[in-house]
Amino acid sequence: MTTKVKICGLSTPETLAAALAHGADFVGLVFFAKSPRNVSLETAQRLADLARGRAKIVTLVVDADDQQLGDIARDVLPDYIQAHGKETPARIAAMRDLTGIPVYKALRVATKEDVAQANAYHASAFMLYDAMPPKDSVLPGGNGLAFDWTILKDAGHPFMLAGGLTPANVASAIAVTKADMVDVSSGVESAPGV
């Protein structure tokens, strides 16, 4: 099994070029104003145009409304939308129906009980497991925190792993979880958002 790699939070042509040059299978563009990785619709469109045909394009949203989703679908033309907020299974299905773009759900986990919540989403979305953010965090993900990967042992379905992954620990994370895909952001930053 070859694990696919997503580099998320790219915001400049230079960082996008570096991710592509190093073999990223997916590139992530963040649409969340509180994130240091947030991009405008125009910037995302330019970056997506540079990546198209070289890697799959993922747009990350947090509780996006229909207007934002429509703008992203029309202007960025992503391959996937990553829902990283409090979206319900019904909302995930509605997002997919509205845009015609596959949507996957990010679920923040710390226990096996948290992982079990993914069962409600399986009919409508692929899953990404991320670490629980600190209680005072304004970011739902991308906080550089790992979690006990062994809780994914019985996940029983294909998934993407995120949360505190770095070049130093990603091989161990893959060995423990058998993740189909990994998603790294802050673990490869030289400064917040870079």
GROMACS .gro file of C-alpha atoms in nm:
model
  194
    1MET     CA    1   0.000   0.000   0.000
    2THR     CA    2   0.127   0.345  -0.091
    3THR     CA    3   0.004   0.616   0.140
    4LYS     CA    4  -0.101   0.935  -0.037
    5VAL     CA    5   0.022   1.272   0.095
    6LYS     CA    6  -0.167   1.601   0.128
    7ILE     CA    7   0.013   1.925   0.211
    8CYS     CA    8  -0.245   2.167   0.345
    9GLY     CA    9  -0.246   2.539   0.402
   10LEU     CA   10  -0.049   2.640   0.094
   11SER     CA   11  -0.083   3.009   0.026
   12THR     CA   12   0.185   3.114  -0.224
   13PRO     CA   13   0.309   2.992  -0.562
   14GLU     CA   14   0.645   2.918  -0.398
   15THR     CA   15   0.507   2.692  -0.126
   16LEU     CA   16   0.280   2.522  -0.377
   17ALA     CA   17   0.576   2.461  -0.609
   18ALA     CA   18   0.776   2.311  -0.321
   19ALA     CA   19   0.491   2.074  -0.228
   20LEU     CA   20   0.450   1.964  -0.589
   21ALA     CA   21   0.825   1.923  -0.643
   22HIS     CA   22   0.841   1.692  -0.343
   23GLY     CA   23   0.558   1.471  -0.465
   24ALA     CA   24   0.244   1.588  -0.286
   25ASP     CA   25  -0.057   1.394  -0.416
   26PHE     CA   26  -0.303   1.653  -0.279
   27VAL     CA   27  -0.268   2.025  -0.206
   28GLY     CA   28  -0.493   2.201   0.043
   29LEU     CA   29  -0.625   2.556   0.025
   30VAL     CA   30  -0.776   2.691   0.347
   31PHE     CA   31  -1.092   2.904   0.354
   32PHE     CA   32  -1.110   2.995   0.724
   33ALA     CA   33  -1.046   3.359   0.813
   34LYS     CA   34  -0.896   3.284   1.157
   35SER     CA   35  -0.628   3.058   1.010
   36PRO     CA   36  -0.280   3.192   0.931
   37ARG     CA   37  -0.312   2.972   0.620
   38ASN     CA   38  -0.633   3.140   0.496
   39VAL     CA   39  -0.643   3.234   0.128
   40SER     CA   40  -0.875   3.455  -0.069
   41LEU     CA   41  -1.090   3.317  -0.347
   42GLU     CA   42  -0.864   3.487  -0.602
   43THR     CA   43  -0.544   3.344  -0.452
   44ALA     CA   44  -0.699   2.998  -0.433
   45GLN     CA   45  -0.801   3.020  -0.797
   46ARG     CA   46  -0.444   3.110  -0.904
   47LEU     CA   47  -0.291   2.833  -0.692
   48ALA     CA   48  -0.543   2.577  -0.814
   49ASP     CA   49  -0.462   2.667  -1.172
   50LEU     CA   50  -0.092   2.604  -1.101
   51ALA     CA   51  -0.164   2.267  -0.936
   52ARG     CA   52  -0.429   2.136  -1.175
   53GLY     CA   53  -0.319   1.812  -1.339
   54ARG     CA   54  -0.022   1.779  -1.105
   55ALA     CA   55  -0.202   1.709  -0.776
   56LYS     CA   56  -0.559   1.686  -0.650
   57ILE     CA   57  -0.692   2.017  -0.517
   58VAL     CA   58  -0.869   2.023  -0.181
   59THR     CA   59  -1.045   2.327  -0.038
   60LEU     CA   60  -1.084   2.327   0.339
   61VAL     CA   61  -1.394   2.498   0.477
   62VAL     CA   62  -1.537   2.538   0.825
   63ASP     CA   63  -1.918   2.545   0.844
   64ALA     CA   64  -1.933   2.711   0.501
   65ASP     CA   65  -2.264   2.850   0.378
   66ASP     CA   66  -2.407   2.775   0.036
   67GLN     CA   67  -2.278   3.104  -0.109
   68GLN     CA   68  -1.918   3.033  -0.010
   69LEU     CA   69  -1.942   2.675  -0.136
   70GLY     CA   70  -2.086   2.791  -0.468
   71ASP     CA   71  -1.811   3.051  -0.510
   72ILE     CA   72  -1.540   2.793  -0.436
   73ALA     CA   73  -1.692   2.534  -0.669
   74ARG     CA   74  -1.726   2.785  -0.953
   75ASP     CA   75  -1.395   2.973  -0.919
   76VAL     CA   76  -1.151   2.720  -0.775
   77LEU     CA   77  -1.290   2.398  -0.924
   78PRO     CA   78  -1.146   2.176  -0.649
   79ASP     CA   79  -1.133   1.799  -0.672
   80TYR     CA   80  -1.252   1.770  -0.310
   81ILE     CA   81  -1.396   1.980  -0.033
   82GLN     CA   82  -1.280   1.911   0.322
   83ALA     CA   83  -1.544   1.998   0.584
   84HIS     CA   84  -1.360   2.083   0.904
   85GLY     CA   85  -1.639   2.235   1.113
   86LYS     CA   86  -1.947   2.100   1.288
   87GLU     CA   87  -2.110   1.973   0.968
   88THR     CA   88  -2.364   1.694   1.017
   89PRO     CA   89  -2.394   1.393   0.785
   90ALA     CA   90  -2.697   1.562   0.625
   91ARG     CA   91  -2.500   1.882   0.567
   92ILE     CA   92  -2.212   1.686   0.410
   93ALA     CA   93  -2.457   1.526   0.166
   94ALA     CA   94  -2.613   1.867   0.092
   95MET     CA   95  -2.269   2.018   0.027
   96ARG     CA   96  -2.191   1.740  -0.221
   97ASP     CA   97  -2.530   1.779  -0.391
   98LEU     CA   98  -2.496   2.158  -0.411
   99THR     CA   99  -2.146   2.160  -0.561
  100GLY     CA  100  -2.122   1.826  -0.741
  101ILE     CA  101  -1.782   1.786  -0.570
  102PRO     CA  102  -1.689   1.500  -0.335
  103VAL     CA  103  -1.682   1.615   0.028
  104TYR     CA  104  -1.492   1.452   0.309
  105LYS     CA  105  -1.539   1.514   0.678
  106ALA     CA  106  -1.269   1.602   0.929
  107LEU     CA  107  -1.347   1.456   1.269
  108ARG     CA  108  -1.154   1.563   1.577
  109VAL     CA  109  -1.071   1.264   1.797
  110ALA     CA  110  -0.908   1.177   2.127
  111THR     CA  111  -1.079   0.846   2.216
  112LYS     CA  112  -1.219   0.535   2.046
  113GLU     CA  113  -1.566   0.675   2.122
  114ASP     CA  114  -1.480   0.983   1.914
  115VAL     CA  115  -1.371   0.757   1.627
  116ALA     CA  116  -1.702   0.569   1.648
  117GLN     CA  117  -1.881   0.895   1.557
  118ALA     CA  118  -1.749   0.845   1.204
  119ASN     CA  119  -2.006   0.570   1.150
  120ALA     CA  120  -2.274   0.835   1.101
  121TYR     CA  121  -2.078   0.984   0.809
  122HIS     CA  122  -1.971   0.675   0.614
  123ALA     CA  123  -2.262   0.684   0.373
  124SER     CA  124  -2.186   1.041   0.270
  125ALA     CA  125  -1.816   1.107   0.325
  126PHE     CA  126  -1.461   0.981   0.345
  127MET     CA  127  -1.312   1.056   0.689
  128LEU     CA  128  -1.013   1.257   0.806
  129TYR     CA  129  -0.913   1.206   1.169
  130ASP     CA  130  -0.747   1.502   1.339
  131ALA     CA  131  -0.646   1.578   1.697
  132MET     CA  132  -0.880   1.761   1.931
  133PRO     CA  133  -0.778   2.129   1.941
  134PRO     CA  134  -0.692   2.293   2.274
  135LYS     CA  135  -0.997   2.431   2.452
  136ASP     CA  136  -0.890   2.792   2.387
  137SER     CA  137  -0.795   2.741   2.020
  138VAL     CA  138  -0.969   2.936   1.745
  139LEU     CA  139  -0.854   2.677   1.491
  140PRO     CA  140  -1.047   2.353   1.448
  141GLY     CA  141  -0.731   2.186   1.312
  142GLY     CA  142  -0.376   2.267   1.207
  143ASN     CA  143  -0.266   2.309   1.568
  144GLY     CA  144   0.034   2.077   1.543
  145LEU     CA  145  -0.104   1.833   1.800
  146ALA     CA  146  -0.089   1.457   1.766
  147PHE     CA  147  -0.321   1.206   1.932
  148ASP     CA  148  -0.299   0.840   2.032
  149TRP     CA  149  -0.295   0.681   1.687
  150THR     CA  150  -0.379   0.338   1.828
  151ILE     CA  151  -0.743   0.449   1.867
  152LEU     CA  152  -0.772   0.415   1.489
  153LYS     CA  153  -0.677   0.047   1.495
  154ASP     CA  154  -1.036  -0.066   1.438
  155ALA     CA  155  -1.150   0.227   1.220
  156GLY     CA  156  -1.244  -0.034   0.960
  157HIS     CA  157  -1.260   0.194   0.657
  158PRO     CA  158  -1.023   0.401   0.442
  159PHE     CA  159  -0.925   0.730   0.605
  160MET     CA  160  -0.686   1.023   0.610
  161LEU     CA  161  -0.472   1.096   0.917
  162ALA     CA  162  -0.389   1.448   1.036
  163GLY     CA  163  -0.276   1.607   1.358
  164GLY     CA  164   0.079   1.680   1.461
  165LEU     CA  165   0.240   1.499   1.171
  166THR     CA  166   0.599   1.595   1.092
  167PRO     CA  167   0.879   1.450   0.880
  168ALA     CA  168   1.010   1.291   1.202
  169ASN     CA  169   0.693   1.101   1.297
  170VAL     CA  170   0.486   1.045   0.982
  171ALA     CA  171   0.640   0.705   0.903
  172SER     CA  172   0.553   0.584   1.255
  173ALA     CA  173   0.202   0.725   1.224
  174ILE     CA  174   0.148   0.534   0.899
  175ALA     CA  175   0.290   0.213   1.048
  176VAL     CA  176   0.056   0.234   1.349
  177THR     CA  177  -0.261   0.343   1.169
  178LYS     CA  178  -0.224   0.200   0.817
  179ALA     CA  179  -0.373   0.532   0.700
  180ASP     CA  180  -0.455   0.551   0.330
  181MET     CA  181  -0.361   0.917   0.326
  182VAL     CA  182  -0.181   1.164   0.553
  183ASP     CA  183  -0.242   1.537   0.581
  184VAL     CA  184   0.031   1.766   0.708
  185SER     CA  185   0.019   2.140   0.762
  186SER     CA  186   0.186   2.300   1.065
  187GLY     CA  187   0.434   2.010   1.084
  188VAL     CA  188   0.612   2.138   0.772
  189GLU     CA  189   0.585   2.511   0.841
  190SER     CA  190   0.886   2.737   0.896
  191ALA     CA  191   0.651   2.995   1.059
  192PRO     CA  192   0.272   3.011   1.105
  193GLY     CA  193   0.122   2.999   0.758
  194VAL     CA  194   0.457   2.952   0.580
   0.00000   0.00000   0.00000
